[in-house]
Amino acid sequence: MGAAYFYHLTESSLENALPLLLSKAREQGWRVEVRGTNADRMAALDVALWDCGETAFLAHGLAGGPHDAHQPILLTSDGRPAQNEPNCIVCVDGATTSAEDVIRVERTMIIFSGFDDGLVQLAREAWKGLTSQNVSAQYWAQEDGRWTKKAESQSD
């Protein structure tokens, strides 16, 4: 049974934080879906991931290509199930997930900017919705350049 991890960006942008979180997921051997809400934004994240440097190379692709099923990291925005059979779902820019999604994979990450009140509100609603359905969740915030766990809700 998976868990939802909420990552509150207060010191860096998504473009700076995402490569580290994706690297950690890949170190676990997980295939990852990065779920967004806008195709143009996902295309921009695609470029940012290619430009994150050789030491942080993250093989990935945008959904809709001929090799989607083989991508270790697949960036999606169309609301359809990812073709790469992910073990980890990363929701960005207000993308949503369900308790069923969280339970189906090893980990679900909800990454949101503390500089966008709308995204903060969506994250609060997601926390309430998932924990009310008995999903384990953790809330992490950036603090002095590190991730610090601020809250946890365990499933029964």
CSV table of C-alpha atoms in Angstrom, one decimal:
chain,number,residue,atom,x,y,z
A,1,MET,CA,0.0,0.0,0.0
A,2,GLY,CA,1.4,3.4,-1.0
A,3,ALA,CA,1.6,6.7,0.7
A,4,ALA,CA,1.2,10.3,-0.3
A,5,TYR,CA,4.1,12.7,0.3
A,6,PHE,CA,3.4,16.4,0.1
A,7,TYR,CA,6.4,18.6,-0.8
A,8,HIS,CA,5.9,22.3,0.0
A,9,LEU,CA,8.4,24.4,-2.1
A,10,THR,CA,9.3,27.5,-0.1
A,11,GLU,CA,13.0,28.0,-1.1
A,12,SER,CA,13.3,26.7,-4.7
A,13,SER,CA,11.3,26.4,-7.9
A,14,LEU,CA,9.8,23.2,-9.2
A,15,GLU,CA,12.4,23.1,-11.9
A,16,ASN,CA,15.2,23.1,-9.2
A,17,ALA,CA,13.5,20.6,-6.8
A,18,LEU,CA,12.0,18.1,-9.3
A,19,PRO,CA,15.3,16.6,-10.5
A,20,LEU,CA,16.4,15.7,-6.9
A,21,LEU,CA,13.0,14.1,-6.1
A,22,LEU,CA,13.0,12.2,-9.4
A,23,SER,CA,16.5,11.0,-8.8
A,24,LYS,CA,15.5,9.6,-5.4
A,25,ALA,CA,12.6,7.8,-7.0
A,26,ARG,CA,14.8,6.3,-9.7
A,27,GLU,CA,17.3,5.2,-7.0
A,28,GLN,CA,14.4,3.1,-5.6
A,29,GLY,CA,14.0,1.5,-9.1
A,30,TRP,CA,10.6,3.1,-9.6
A,31,ARG,CA,9.1,4.1,-12.9
A,32,VAL,CA,7.6,7.5,-12.6
A,33,GLU,CA,4.7,9.4,-14.0
A,34,VAL,CA,5.0,13.2,-13.6
A,35,ARG,CA,1.4,14.3,-13.9
A,36,GLY,CA,0.7,17.9,-14.8
A,37,THR,CA,-2.3,20.0,-15.9
A,38,ASN,CA,-1.0,21.7,-19.0
A,39,ALA,CA,0.9,20.3,-22.1
A,40,ASP,CA,2.9,23.5,-22.6
A,41,ARG,CA,4.1,23.5,-19.0
A,42,MET,CA,5.0,19.8,-19.2
A,43,ALA,CA,7.0,20.6,-22.4
A,44,ALA,CA,8.9,23.3,-20.4
A,45,LEU,CA,9.6,20.8,-17.6
A,46,ASP,CA,10.8,18.3,-20.3
A,47,VAL,CA,13.4,20.9,-21.4
A,48,ALA,CA,14.4,21.7,-17.8
A,49,LEU,CA,15.0,18.0,-17.0
A,50,TRP,CA,17.2,17.7,-20.1
A,51,ASP,CA,19.2,20.8,-19.0
A,52,CYS,CA,19.7,19.7,-15.3
A,53,GLY,CA,23.3,18.7,-16.1
A,54,GLU,CA,25.2,15.5,-16.9
A,55,THR,CA,25.6,14.5,-13.2
A,56,ALA,CA,21.8,14.5,-12.8
A,57,PHE,CA,20.8,12.9,-16.1
A,58,LEU,CA,17.2,11.7,-15.9
A,59,ALA,CA,16.1,9.7,-18.9
A,60,HIS,CA,12.5,10.7,-19.6
A,61,GLY,CA,9.9,11.5,-22.3
A,62,LEU,CA,6.7,13.4,-22.9
A,63,ALA,CA,3.6,11.3,-23.2
A,64,GLY,CA,2.4,10.8,-26.7
A,65,GLY,CA,5.7,9.4,-28.2
A,66,PRO,CA,6.2,6.0,-29.7
A,67,HIS,CA,8.2,4.8,-26.6
A,68,ASP,CA,5.9,5.9,-23.8
A,69,ALA,CA,5.7,2.4,-22.3
A,70,HIS,CA,9.5,2.2,-22.0
A,71,GLN,CA,10.1,5.6,-20.4
A,72,PRO,CA,11.5,5.4,-16.8
A,73,ILE,CA,10.0,8.9,-16.3
A,74,LEU,CA,7.0,9.9,-18.3
A,75,LEU,CA,5.6,13.5,-18.3
A,76,THR,CA,1.8,13.5,-18.8
A,77,SER,CA,-1.0,16.1,-18.9
A,78,ASP,CA,-3.9,14.4,-20.7
A,79,GLY,CA,-5.5,12.7,-17.7
A,80,ARG,CA,-5.1,9.3,-19.1
A,81,PRO,CA,-3.3,6.5,-17.3
A,82,ALA,CA,0.5,6.6,-17.9
A,83,GLN,CA,1.7,4.0,-20.4
A,84,ASN,CA,4.9,3.4,-18.5
A,85,GLU,CA,3.2,1.5,-15.6
A,86,PRO,CA,4.6,3.8,-12.9
A,87,ASN,CA,5.5,2.8,-9.3
A,88,CYS,CA,5.5,6.5,-8.4
A,89,ILE,CA,3.2,9.3,-9.4
A,90,VAL,CA,4.4,12.9,-9.1
A,91,CYS,CA,1.7,15.5,-9.2
A,92,VAL,CA,2.7,19.1,-10.1
A,93,ASP,CA,1.0,22.4,-10.9
A,94,GLY,CA,-2.2,21.4,-9.2
A,95,ALA,CA,-2.6,17.9,-10.9
A,96,THR,CA,-4.8,15.7,-8.8
A,97,THR,CA,-4.6,12.1,-7.6
A,98,SER,CA,-7.0,9.7,-5.9
A,99,ALA,CA,-6.8,7.4,-3.0
A,100,GLU,CA,-7.0,4.5,-5.6
A,101,ASP,CA,-3.9,6.0,-7.4
A,102,VAL,CA,-2.0,6.3,-4.1
A,103,ILE,CA,-2.8,2.7,-3.0
A,104,ARG,CA,-1.9,1.4,-6.5
A,105,VAL,CA,1.7,2.7,-6.5
A,106,GLU,CA,4.6,2.7,-4.0
A,107,ARG,CA,4.6,6.5,-3.6
A,108,THR,CA,2.7,9.5,-4.7
A,109,MET,CA,4.3,12.9,-4.5
A,110,ILE,CA,2.3,16.1,-4.5
A,111,ILE,CA,4.7,19.0,-5.1
A,112,PHE,CA,3.4,22.6,-4.7
A,113,SER,CA,4.7,26.1,-4.5
A,114,GLY,CA,4.3,28.0,-1.3
A,115,PHE,CA,4.3,31.2,-3.4
A,116,ASP,CA,1.0,30.3,-5.1
A,117,ASP,CA,-2.0,30.5,-2.7
A,118,GLY,CA,-4.2,28.5,-5.1
A,119,LEU,CA,-1.7,25.6,-5.2
A,120,VAL,CA,-1.4,25.7,-1.4
A,121,GLN,CA,-5.2,25.5,-1.1
A,122,LEU,CA,-5.3,22.5,-3.6
A,123,ALA,CA,-2.7,20.7,-1.5
A,124,ARG,CA,-4.6,21.3,1.7
A,125,GLU,CA,-7.8,19.9,0.0
A,126,ALA,CA,-5.8,16.9,-1.3
A,127,TRP,CA,-4.4,16.2,2.2
A,128,LYS,CA,-7.8,16.3,3.7
A,129,GLY,CA,-9.4,14.2,1.0
A,130,LEU,CA,-6.7,11.5,1.0
A,131,THR,CA,-6.3,11.2,4.8
A,132,SER,CA,-10.1,11.0,5.2
A,133,GLN,CA,-9.9,7.9,3.0
A,134,ASN,CA,-7.4,6.3,5.3
A,135,VAL,CA,-4.4,7.0,3.1
A,136,SER,CA,-1.0,7.4,4.8
A,137,ALA,CA,0.5,10.8,4.2
A,138,GLN,CA,3.5,12.9,5.1
A,139,TYR,CA,4.0,16.6,4.7
A,140,TRP,CA,7.5,17.9,4.0
A,141,ALA,CA,8.6,21.5,3.7
A,142,GLN,CA,11.9,23.1,2.6
A,143,GLU,CA,13.8,24.5,5.6
A,144,ASP,CA,17.4,25.9,5.4
A,145,GLY,CA,18.1,24.0,2.2
A,146,ARG,CA,16.7,20.7,3.4
A,147,TRP,CA,13.5,18.8,3.5
A,148,THR,CA,11.9,18.7,7.0
A,149,LYS,CA,9.0,16.4,7.8
A,150,LYS,CA,6.3,18.6,9.5
A,151,ALA,CA,3.3,16.3,9.7
A,152,GLU,CA,2.3,12.7,9.3
A,153,SER,CA,-1.0,10.8,9.1
A,154,GLN,CA,-0.9,7.0,9.2
A,155,SER,CA,-3.6,4.7,7.8
A,156,ASP,CA,-5.2,2.2,10.0
